[in-house]
C-alpha cells in the first residue's frame, strides 16, 4: 500500500496487476489486491484480474480527448494454478480465445488499445520467439501499444504491421524501475515516452497516430546493505555514483553498452 501511494504521488495513474506473482497469496491475496485498487483515487485505473466467468472487466481512461483501453496478461504464474475458490484471476497469454474476445469487445470503444504482457526470460536481453509471435498476433488483432515486462533487463522495441495494415508499437521489456536486485544489468531500466496525436475529420471520424517513441534510460542505485534505494535519470547519473553502488561498479560506459546492445538505437534516449 505504501508503495502504491508513493507511485500515485509522483504521477502514476495506470497499473497492470497481471504477473508471475499474481497468485502468490491465493484467492485471499487476489481479493485483497482488488479491494486495495478499488479504494484508490478515482483517477487511477488498474487491470489484470478478470471475472473468471465473463472476462468482461473492461477498463478505459480518457486523457486530453483520447480514450485509452487497457488489458493485462501474463505468460505464467510460477506454476501456481488459479486458486479453486477464486472468482477473479489472470488471463494467460496462451488463452487466445479469451484475449480475442476481450479485444473485440474493447476495440470499438477506444482510440488506443494498450496491452501489458508479462513475458520473456528473466535476465535475458534477447527477445524470445514466443514474445515476437505474440506481439505480431496482437498487432494482427489491431492492438496499438504493447508494453512488455518480466525479464528485469532491457529488450528492444519495434514497429509492427498487422495483417490488415494496422500499425502497432511494441517495447518487449522496459527492464526494471526502482529495484534492489544484484546484477548491474538489473539496475538499467527504461521509461517509454510516446506521443498520441488525434485527428478528427469533418465527418466526425477520427484517427490516432503514435509518434516518436523513445525509451528514456533510468538507473537504480543503492548502497551496502540495500540501503537508500533510489532512482536516477541517466542524465543525473555519474561514475562516482556507480563506484559507490552496494554490490558492484556501474559506469556510464557500461550502461550505454547495455542499452545500445539491447535496444534499437533509434529508440534509445539518454537525456
XYZ file of N, CA, C and O in Angstrom, residues 41-217:
708
model
N -7.765 6.580 -5.505
C -8.500 7.728 -6.060
C -9.139 7.415 -7.405
O -8.695 6.522 -8.135
N -10.176 8.170 -7.737
C -10.978 7.885 -8.923
C -10.195 7.988 -10.232
O -10.611 7.420 -11.252
N -9.080 8.725 -10.240
C -8.339 8.852 -11.493
C -7.349 7.714 -11.723
O -6.587 7.724 -12.696
N -7.360 6.713 -10.852
C -6.495 5.541 -11.011
C -7.272 4.436 -11.722
O -8.433 4.168 -11.391
N -6.639 3.804 -12.702
C -7.210 2.614 -13.314
C -6.214 1.470 -13.175
O -4.999 1.673 -13.193
N -6.741 0.264 -12.996
C -5.893 -0.920 -12.899
C -6.585 -2.059 -13.631
O -7.807 -2.092 -13.769
N -5.777 -2.997 -14.097
C -6.323 -4.130 -14.826
C -5.412 -5.340 -14.652
O -4.245 -5.204 -14.303
N -5.967 -6.544 -14.847
C -5.148 -7.749 -14.753
C -5.820 -8.881 -14.021
O -5.478 -10.044 -14.226
N -6.800 -8.577 -13.150
C -7.639 -9.609 -12.553
C -9.014 -9.521 -13.203
O -9.646 -8.465 -13.195
N -9.478 -10.647 -13.749
C -10.725 -10.662 -14.510
C -11.726 -11.629 -13.897
O -11.342 -12.671 -13.327
N -13.014 -11.299 -14.033
C -14.083 -12.204 -13.635
C -13.931 -13.501 -14.431
O -13.959 -13.482 -15.670
N -13.777 -14.611 -13.756
C -13.444 -15.858 -14.426
C -14.623 -16.490 -15.160
O -14.454 -17.508 -15.832
N -15.790 -15.888 -15.050
C -16.940 -16.363 -15.812
C -17.179 -15.522 -17.063
O -17.484 -16.048 -18.132
N -17.027 -14.213 -16.930
C -17.376 -13.327 -18.040
C -16.178 -12.682 -18.731
O -16.249 -12.345 -19.918
N -15.092 -12.469 -17.994
C -13.885 -11.815 -18.513
C -14.174 -10.434 -19.098
O -13.447 -9.955 -19.969
N -15.215 -9.779 -18.631
C -15.624 -8.507 -19.232
C -15.295 -7.298 -18.356
O -16.009 -6.294 -18.358
N -14.196 -7.370 -17.641
C -13.766 -6.254 -16.796
C -12.958 -5.285 -17.666
O -11.727 -5.278 -17.660
N -13.670 -4.458 -18.424
C -13.030 -3.602 -19.404
C -12.717 -2.242 -18.789
O -13.573 -1.621 -18.164
N -11.495 -1.800 -18.978
C -11.001 -0.580 -18.339
C -10.667 0.456 -19.408
O -9.895 0.188 -20.341
N -11.242 1.652 -19.235
C -10.999 2.753 -20.158
C -10.587 3.994 -19.368
O -10.916 4.145 -18.193
N -9.902 4.892 -20.063
C -9.475 6.149 -19.465
C -9.354 7.181 -20.581
O -8.744 6.896 -21.623
N -9.949 8.342 -20.386
C -9.865 9.392 -21.406
C -8.927 10.494 -20.934
O -9.094 11.042 -19.828
N -7.929 10.797 -21.755
C -6.921 11.815 -21.452
C -6.820 12.746 -22.653
O -6.541 12.296 -23.777
N -7.061 14.034 -22.426
C -6.960 15.038 -23.494
C -7.761 14.638 -24.741
O -7.305 14.805 -25.875
N -8.955 14.117 -24.506
C -9.835 13.777 -25.613
C -9.538 12.460 -26.297
O -10.212 12.094 -27.269
N -8.559 11.723 -25.820
C -8.214 10.420 -26.393
C -8.591 9.341 -25.389
O -8.174 9.385 -24.226
N -9.378 8.361 -25.828
C -9.811 7.278 -24.946
C -8.891 6.072 -25.115
O -8.713 5.552 -26.222
N -8.309 5.662 -23.996
C -7.417 4.502 -23.954
C -8.155 3.321 -23.339
O -8.893 3.480 -22.361
N -7.935 2.152 -23.896
C -8.402 0.911 -23.302
C -7.202 0.088 -22.882
O -6.164 0.093 -23.567
N -7.320 -0.607 -21.742
C -6.167 -1.332 -21.197
C -6.503 -2.800 -20.929
O -7.552 -3.118 -20.367
N -5.584 -3.668 -21.318
C -5.658 -5.093 -20.998
C -4.300 -5.544 -20.468
O -3.273 -4.960 -20.813
N -4.313 -6.590 -19.644
C -3.082 -7.022 -18.982
C -3.060 -8.546 -18.884
O -4.016 -9.152 -18.396
N -1.952 -9.144 -19.347
C -1.834 -10.598 -19.381
C -0.451 -11.036 -18.881
O 0.506 -10.267 -18.894
N -0.370 -12.302 -18.480
C 0.914 -12.854 -18.049
C 1.160 -14.203 -18.710
O 0.218 -14.939 -19.025
N 2.434 -14.505 -18.915
C 2.816 -15.773 -19.533
C 2.615 -16.940 -18.569
O 2.208 -18.034 -18.968
N 2.890 -16.703 -17.279
C 2.751 -17.785 -16.286
C 2.625 -17.190 -14.898
O 2.785 -15.976 -14.698
N 2.336 -18.042 -13.929
C 2.222 -17.625 -12.521
C 3.099 -18.523 -11.645
O 2.684 -18.991 -10.593
N 4.316 -18.771 -12.115
C 5.302 -19.573 -11.379
C 4.777 -20.958 -11.023
O 5.109 -21.514 -9.971
N 3.960 -21.516 -11.885
C 3.448 -22.865 -11.663
C 2.234 -22.952 -10.763
O 1.673 -24.044 -10.588
N 1.835 -21.826 -10.175
C 0.657 -21.837 -9.306
C -0.609 -21.770 -10.171
O -0.756 -20.859 -10.991
N -1.540 -22.704 -9.983
C -2.776 -22.657 -10.763
C -3.722 -21.600 -10.207
O -3.534 -21.095 -9.096
N -4.739 -21.270 -10.973
C -5.769 -20.371 -10.470
C -6.391 -20.993 -9.231
O -6.818 -22.153 -9.263
N -6.423 -20.286 -8.089
C -6.971 -20.863 -6.857
C -8.398 -21.355 -7.068
O -9.211 -20.691 -7.713
N -8.704 -22.527 -6.526
C -10.004 -23.155 -6.772
C -11.164 -22.309 -6.269
O -12.264 -22.372 -6.817
N -10.939 -21.508 -5.236
C -12.020 -20.696 -4.669
C -12.083 -19.292 -5.260
O -12.935 -18.489 -4.870
N -11.194 -18.993 -6.203
C -11.124 -17.639 -6.741
C -12.261 -17.384 -7.732
O -12.610 -18.251 -8.537
N -12.826 -16.208 -7.656
C -13.808 -15.779 -8.656
C -13.185 -14.827 -9.676
O -13.773 -14.578 -10.723
N -12.013 -14.300 -9.354
C -11.243 -13.453 -10.261
C -9.853 -14.037 -10.424
O -9.308 -14.654 -9.499
N -9.264 -13.847 -11.591
C -7.928 -14.351 -11.830
C -7.322 -13.733 -13.067
O -7.915 -12.866 -13.718
N -6.122 -14.174 -13.395
C -5.416 -13.639 -14.547
C -5.873 -14.331 -15.823
O -6.491 -15.395 -15.787
N -5.566 -13.712 -16.932
C -5.691 -14.345 -18.240
C -4.272 -14.598 -18.737
O -3.445 -13.682 -18.771
N -3.998 -15.846 -19.091
C -2.669 -16.185 -19.583
C -2.535 -15.824 -21.059
O -3.515 -15.814 -21.812
N -1.315 -15.549 -21.475
C -1.076 -15.206 -22.875
C -1.402 -16.354 -23.822
O -1.566 -16.143 -25.022
N -1.522 -17.558 -23.284
C -1.913 -18.713 -24.102
C -3.422 -18.805 -24.291
O -3.894 -19.600 -25.121
N -4.192 -18.001 -23.547
C -5.661 -18.036 -23.638
C -6.134 -17.166 -24.803
O -6.821 -16.155 -24.624
N -5.791 -17.546 -26.003
C -6.022 -16.687 -27.155
C -7.505 -16.424 -27.409
O -7.878 -15.330 -27.843
N -8.363 -17.413 -27.155
C -9.797 -17.211 -27.381
C -10.343 -16.108 -26.478
O -11.151 -15.272 -26.918
N -9.908 -16.109 -25.214
C -10.375 -15.085 -24.272
C -9.821 -13.720 -24.661
O -10.535 -12.714 -24.663
N -8.532 -13.663 -24.996
C -7.917 -12.398 -25.391
C -8.602 -11.833 -26.631
O -8.901 -10.635 -26.705
N -8.879 -12.697 -27.599
C -9.553 -12.251 -28.819
C -10.938 -11.693 -28.491
O -11.353 -10.664 -29.046
N -11.644 -12.362 -27.577
C -12.972 -11.890 -27.139
C -12.869 -10.516 -26.503
O -13.686 -9.618 -26.786
N -11.877 -10.315 -25.647
C -11.726 -9.036 -24.962
C -11.348 -7.918 -25.929
O -11.881 -6.806 -25.852
N -10.436 -8.198 -26.836
C -10.032 -7.181 -27.812
C -11.218 -6.783 -28.683
O -11.461 -5.588 -28.929
N -11.974 -7.766 -29.135
C -13.124 -7.481 -29.997
C -14.148 -6.616 -29.282
O -14.772 -5.735 -29.897
N -14.322 -6.835 -27.975
C -15.285 -6.049 -27.208
C -14.796 -4.629 -26.966
O -15.581 -3.672 -26.982
N -13.487 -4.449 -26.778
C -12.951 -3.144 -26.404
C -12.596 -2.265 -27.597
O -12.714 -1.037 -27.533
N -12.153 -2.874 -28.684
C -11.598 -2.097 -29.798
C -12.531 -1.001 -30.310
O -12.078 0.119 -30.578
N -13.856 -1.246 -30.429
C -14.718 -0.168 -30.945
C -14.909 0.995 -29.975
O -15.389 2.061 -30.383
N -14.535 0.819 -28.712
C -14.839 1.812 -27.677
C -13.648 2.665 -27.275
O -13.760 3.475 -26.341
N -12.511 2.493 -27.943
C -11.333 3.278 -27.552
C -10.549 3.701 -28.781
O -10.563 3.035 -29.820
N -9.864 4.808 -28.643
C -8.981 5.289 -29.711
C -7.674 4.515 -29.738
O -7.088 4.290 -30.795
N -7.179 4.163 -28.548
C -5.899 3.480 -28.405
C -6.093 2.276 -27.491
O -6.624 2.415 -26.376
N -5.695 1.103 -27.948
C -5.773 -0.106 -27.129
C -4.359 -0.506 -26.714
O -3.499 -0.753 -27.561
N -4.143 -0.544 -25.400
C -2.830 -0.840 -24.826
C -2.890 -2.205 -24.136
O -3.804 -2.473 -23.354
N -1.914 -3.049 -24.415
C -1.837 -4.365 -23.778
C -0.504 -4.500 -23.057
O 0.561 -4.267 -23.649
N -0.579 -4.863 -21.781
C 0.621 -5.173 -21.000
C 0.846 -6.678 -21.033
O -0.065 -7.452 -20.737
N 2.064 -7.079 -21.395
C 2.420 -8.502 -21.477
C 3.573 -8.805 -20.524
O 4.671 -8.269 -20.694
N 3.324 -9.664 -19.552
C 4.374 -10.111 -18.631
C 4.921 -11.412 -19.209
O 4.300 -12.471 -19.092
N 6.118 -11.356 -19.819
C 6.580 -12.463 -20.654
C 8.100 -12.480 -20.718
O 8.777 -11.644 -20.117
N 8.640 -13.444 -21.439
C 10.070 -13.480 -21.694
C 10.871 -14.208 -20.636
O 10.331 -14.757 -19.675
N 12.192 -14.184 -20.805
C 13.123 -14.915 -19.943
C 13.821 -13.940 -18.998
O 14.419 -12.955 -19.452
N 13.752 -14.200 -17.710
C 14.397 -13.329 -16.735
C 15.897 -13.253 -17.006
O 16.556 -14.266 -17.221
N 16.417 -12.033 -16.993
C 17.848 -11.824 -17.149
C 18.347 -11.849 -18.578
O 19.547 -11.671 -18.815
N 17.447 -12.037 -19.547
C 17.876 -12.130 -20.938
C 17.494 -10.876 -21.707
O 16.329 -10.457 -21.712
N 18.477 -10.294 -22.398
C 18.211 -9.150 -23.275
C 17.642 -9.591 -24.623
O 17.195 -8.750 -25.409
N 17.667 -10.889 -24.888
C 17.190 -11.405 -26.172
C 15.681 -11.609 -26.125
O 15.147 -12.190 -25.176
N 15.003 -11.150 -27.155
C 13.562 -11.341 -27.269
C 13.294 -12.778 -27.705
O 13.819 -13.239 -28.730
N 12.482 -13.497 -26.935
C 12.168 -14.888 -27.254
C 11.220 -14.953 -28.450
O 10.444 -14.032 -28.711
N 11.288 -16.059 -29.174
C 10.391 -16.252 -30.315
C 8.931 -16.140 -29.882
O 8.100 -15.597 -30.628
N 8.611 -16.645 -28.678
C 7.228 -16.595 -28.201
C 6.762 -15.160 -28.000
O 5.585 -14.841 -28.239
N 7.665 -14.274 -27.586
C 7.309 -12.859 -27.452
C 7.008 -12.247 -28.814
O 6.011 -11.528 -28.979
N 7.879 -12.500 -29.778
C 7.683 -11.928 -31.114
C 6.388 -12.449 -31.749
O 5.634 -11.686 -32.375
N 6.125 -13.726 -31.571
C 4.917 -14.305 -32.150
C 3.665 -13.714 -31.517
O 2.693 -13.390 -32.214
N 3.689 -13.551 -30.196
C 2.519 -12.991 -29.513
C 2.342 -11.522 -29.874
O 1.206 -11.053 -30.075
N 3.420 -10.782 -29.965
C 3.331 -9.374 -30.338
C 2.715 -9.227 -31.724
O 1.852 -8.373 -31.956
N 3.143 -10.075 -32.657
C 2.577 -10.000 -34.010
C 1.103 -10.391 -34.005
O 0.291 -9.780 -34.720
N 0.742 -11.379 -33.204
C -0.678 -11.784 -33.091
C -1.509 -10.617 -32.576
O -2.605 -10.350 -33.086
N -1.006 -9.897 -31.583
C -1.723 -8.734 -31.064
C -1.815 -7.635 -32.117
O -2.859 -6.981 -32.253
N -0.744 -7.418 -32.858
C -0.783 -6.426 -33.939
C -1.814 -6.825 -34.995
O -2.547 -5.972 -35.518
N -1.882 -8.114 -35.285
C -2.856 -8.600 -36.267
C -4.292 -8.383 -35.796
O -5.220 -8.342 -36.615
N -4.465 -8.255 -34.463
C -5.787 -8.008 -33.890
C -5.979 -6.531 -33.518
O -6.838 -6.195 -32.705
N -5.178 -5.664 -34.117
C -5.339 -4.209 -34.047
C -5.067 -3.611 -32.672
O -5.595 -2.544 -32.333
N -4.214 -4.248 -31.875
C -3.724 -3.615 -30.648
C -2.726 -2.539 -31.051
O -1.908 -2.739 -31.959
N -2.769 -1.391 -30.399
C -1.903 -0.271 -30.777
C -0.539 -0.321 -30.090
O 0.499 -0.187 -30.737
N -0.553 -0.485 -28.777
C 0.680 -0.381 -27.996
C 0.813 -1.604 -27.105
O -0.120 -1.958 -26.371
N 1.977 -2.253 -27.163
C 2.266 -3.456 -26.372
C 3.462 -3.145 -25.482
O 4.537 -2.781 -25.985
N 3.274 -3.265 -24.173
C 4.332 -2.947 -23.217
C 4.730 -4.219 -22.484
O 3.913 -4.853 -21.809
N 5.992 -4.602 -22.617
C 6.477 -5.842 -22.032
C 7.209 -5.642 -20.720
O 7.958 -4.674 -20.539
N 6.975 -6.585 -19.811
C 7.666 -6.626 -18.517
C 8.026 -8.070 -18.207
O 7.604 -8.996 -18.890
N 8.833 -8.257 -17.177
C 9.234 -9.532 -16.564
C 10.711 -9.852 -16.675
O 11.282 -10.334 -15.685
N 11.399 -9.623 -17.799
C 12.805 -10.043 -17.865
C 13.740 -9.344 -16.868
O 14.850 -9.817 -16.634
N 13.337 -8.193 -16.314
C 14.166 -7.431 -15.360
C 15.379 -6.773 -16.016
O 16.211 -6.177 -15.327
N 15.510 -6.916 -17.329
C 16.544 -6.218 -18.092
C 15.890 -5.683 -19.370
O 14.809 -6.126 -19.763
N 16.567 -4.729 -19.999
C 16.006 -4.112 -21.193
C 16.054 -5.052 -22.395
O 16.977 -5.853 -22.552
N 15.027 -4.927 -23.225
C 14.987 -5.588 -24.526
C 14.572 -4.558 -25.569
O 14.123 -3.465 -25.236
N 14.676 -4.909 -26.812
C 14.462 -3.948 -27.882
C 12.987 -3.590 -28.056
O 12.096 -4.140 -27.401
N 12.744 -2.657 -28.955
C 11.397 -2.221 -29.319
C 11.330 -2.166 -30.837
O 12.359 -2.105 -31.520
N 10.095 -2.195 -31.378
C 9.964 -2.106 -32.829
C 8.526 -1.773 -33.228
O 7.586 -1.949 -32.459
N 8.402 -1.270 -34.456
C 7.103 -1.084 -35.089
C 6.688 -2.396 -35.731
O 7.521 -3.109 -36.300
N 5.405 -2.709 -35.658
C 4.859 -3.898 -36.302
C 3.710 -3.490 -37.215
O 3.012 -2.508 -36.953
N 3.502 -4.262 -38.256
C 2.364 -4.054 -39.143
C 1.449 -5.256 -39.046
O 1.883 -6.406 -39.242
N 0.179 -5.004 -38.729
C -0.779 -6.084 -38.576
C -1.239 -6.643 -39.913
O -0.919 -6.117 -40.989
N -2.013 -7.719 -39.829
C -2.455 -8.428 -41.029
C -3.257 -7.546 -41.968
O -3.196 -7.710 -43.196
N -3.991 -6.586 -41.414
C -4.803 -5.673 -42.223
C -4.162 -4.297 -42.362
O -4.829 -3.310 -42.692
N -2.852 -4.221 -42.070
C -2.130 -2.966 -42.238
C -2.092 -2.083 -41.018
O -1.567 -0.961 -41.072
N -2.647 -2.565 -39.886
C -2.656 -1.754 -38.661
C -1.229 -1.583 -38.138
O -0.429 -2.516 -38.128
N -0.905 -0.378 -37.671
C 0.419 -0.089 -37.115
C 0.402 -0.247 -35.601
O -0.454 0.317 -34.918
N 1.350 -1.014 -35.105
C 1.476 -1.242 -33.662
C 2.915 -0.953 -33.241
O 3.842 -1.035 -34.053
N 3.076 -0.637 -31.962
C 4.420 -0.462 -31.419
C 4.563 -1.375 -30.216
O 3.664 -1.452 -29.363
N 5.704 -2.064 -30.131
C 5.964 -2.960 -29.002
C 7.309 -2.626 -28.371
O 8.318 -2.468 -29.066
N 7.307 -2.481 -27.050
C 8.529 -2.432 -26.253
C 8.587 -3.761 -25.511
O 7.784 -4.005 -24.611
N 9.508 -4.631 -25.905
C 9.477 -6.012 -25.420
C 9.771 -6.133 -23.937
O 9.211 -6.981 -23.253
N 10.653 -5.285 -23.411
C 10.887 -5.246 -21.965
C 11.473 -3.897 -21.581
O 12.498 -3.485 -22.139
N 10.839 -3.246 -20.614
C 11.338 -1.971 -20.108
C 12.440 -2.162 -19.070
O 12.996 -1.188 -18.576
N 12.761 -3.416 -18.735
C 13.719 -3.645 -17.667
C 13.116 -3.275 -16.329
O 11.898 -3.222 -16.171
N 13.957 -3.003 -15.354
C 13.485 -2.648 -14.016
C 13.337 -1.141 -13.858
O 14.070 -0.364 -14.466
N 12.400 -0.781 -12.995
C 12.353 0.592 -12.495
C 13.043 0.522 -11.133
O 14.107 -0.074 -10.998
N 12.502 1.102 -10.110
C 13.125 1.080 -8.790
C 13.248 -0.366 -8.301
O 12.263 -1.097 -8.257
N 14.466 -0.780 -7.924
C 14.671 -2.177 -7.526
C 15.960 -2.315 -6.739
O 16.779 -1.398 -6.697
N 16.134 -3.488 -6.130
C 17.364 -3.772 -5.390
C 17.854 -5.177 -5.736
O 18.174 -5.980 -4.860
N 17.906 -5.472 -7.026
C 18.445 -6.756 -7.445
C 19.975 -6.701 -7.433
O 20.572 -5.690 -7.090
N 20.604 -7.801 -7.835
C 22.032 -7.930 -7.554
C 22.919 -7.987 -8.792
O 24.089 -8.349 -8.695
N 22.385 -7.630 -9.960
C 23.194 -7.619 -11.177
C 23.221 -6.216 -11.765
O 22.213 -5.497 -11.710
N 24.345 -5.800 -12.343
C 24.393 -4.465 -12.954
C 23.284 -4.235 -13.988
O 22.689 -3.166 -14.037
N 23.012 -5.257 -14.799
C 22.007 -5.083 -15.847
C 20.605 -4.886 -15.269
O 19.741 -4.282 -15.927
N 20.361 -5.388 -14.050
C 19.065 -5.186 -13.401
C 18.841 -3.738 -12.996
O 17.711 -3.309 -12.772
N 19.929 -2.982 -12.877
C 19.818 -1.583 -12.456
C 19.429 -0.653 -13.601
O 19.076 0.503 -13.375
N 19.498 -1.158 -14.824
C 19.306 -0.328 -16.012
C 17.891 -0.549 -16.544
O 17.548 -1.659 -16.971
N 17.092 0.485 -16.513
C 15.719 0.381 -16.989
C 15.406 1.459 -18.001
O 16.256 2.282 -18.359
N 14.154 1.457 -18.460
C 13.730 2.432 -19.451
C 12.296 2.865 -19.173
O 11.467 2.055 -18.761
N 12.023 4.139 -19.391
C 10.678 4.692 -19.317
C 10.236 5.011 -20.741
O 10.906 5.762 -21.446
N 9.140 4.405 -21.157
C 8.645 4.627 -22.517
C 7.917 5.960 -22.608
O 7.015 6.246 -21.827
N 8.316 6.760 -23.578
C 7.697 8.055 -23.867
C 7.188 7.997 -25.301
O 7.967 7.741 -26.231
N 5.882 8.199 -25.494
C 5.314 8.153 -26.836
C 4.177 9.166 -26.917
O 3.445 9.381 -25.942
N 4.048 9.821 -28.062
C 3.025 10.839 -28.269
C 1.871 10.262 -29.085
O 2.094 9.554 -30.073
N 0.647 10.577 -28.655
C -0.552 10.173 -29.385
C -1.196 11.429 -29.971
O -1.553 12.342 -29.220
N -1.320 11.474 -31.289
C -1.891 12.632 -31.977
C -3.223 12.229 -32.600
O -3.274 11.396 -33.498
N -4.305 12.846 -32.109
C -5.638 12.524 -32.609
C -6.082 13.566 -33.625
O -5.989 14.768 -33.382
N -6.581 13.093 -34.768
C -7.093 13.959 -35.822
C -8.550 13.606 -36.080
O -8.874 12.429 -36.299
N -9.422 14.616 -36.036
C -10.842 14.402 -36.285
C -11.226 15.025 -37.619
O -10.906 16.191 -37.891
N -11.901 14.250 -38.460
C -12.311 14.711 -39.781
C -13.665 15.430 -39.716
O -14.378 15.362 -38.709
N -14.013 16.115 -40.792
C -15.269 16.876 -40.844
C -16.499 15.988 -40.722
O -17.558 16.439 -40.281
N -16.354 14.706 -41.109
C -17.493 13.793 -40.995
C -17.619 13.169 -39.618
O -18.487 12.326 -39.374
N -16.752 13.580 -38.696
C -16.806 13.076 -37.333
C -15.906 11.894 -37.063
O -15.695 11.525 -35.902
N -15.363 11.281 -38.102
C -14.431 10.162 -37.898
C -13.101 10.683 -37.366
O -12.755 11.849 -37.571
N -12.376 9.836 -36.707
C -11.105 10.256 -36.129
C -10.077 9.138 -36.209
O -10.424 7.969 -36.390
N -8.837 9.516 -36.073
C -7.737 8.555 -36.062
C -6.664 9.063 -35.119
O -6.504 10.269 -34.932
N -5.950 8.125 -34.507
C -4.856 8.485 -33.607
C -3.560 7.908 -34.156
O -3.477 6.729 -34.493
N -2.562 8.760 -34.247
C -1.238 8.336 -34.706
C -0.278 8.313 -33.533
O -0.259 9.233 -32.716
N 0.514 7.244 -33.428
C 1.567 7.162 -32.419
C 2.852 7.742 -33.009
O 3.235 7.383 -34.123
N 3.498 8.620 -32.256
C 4.645 9.345 -32.793
C 5.845 9.298 -31.851
O 5.697 9.367 -30.630
N 7.022 9.190 -32.440
C 8.310 9.405 -31.778
C 8.477 8.624 -30.472
O 8.759 9.218 -29.425
N 8.346 7.316 -30.497
C 8.576 6.551 -29.265
C 10.046 6.580 -28.852
O 10.942 6.423 -29.684
N 10.276 6.814 -27.568
C 11.635 6.805 -27.022
C 11.652 6.032 -25.705
O 10.695 6.074 -24.930
N 12.771 5.365 -25.465
C 12.983 4.672 -24.197
C 14.047 5.445 -23.427
O 15.234 5.408 -23.765
N 13.596 6.177 -22.414
C 14.495 7.024 -21.626
C 15.138 6.191 -20.518
O 14.443 5.588 -19.690
N 16.444 6.220 -20.477
C 17.189 5.394 -19.511
C 17.033 5.919 -18.085
O 17.146 7.120 -17.823
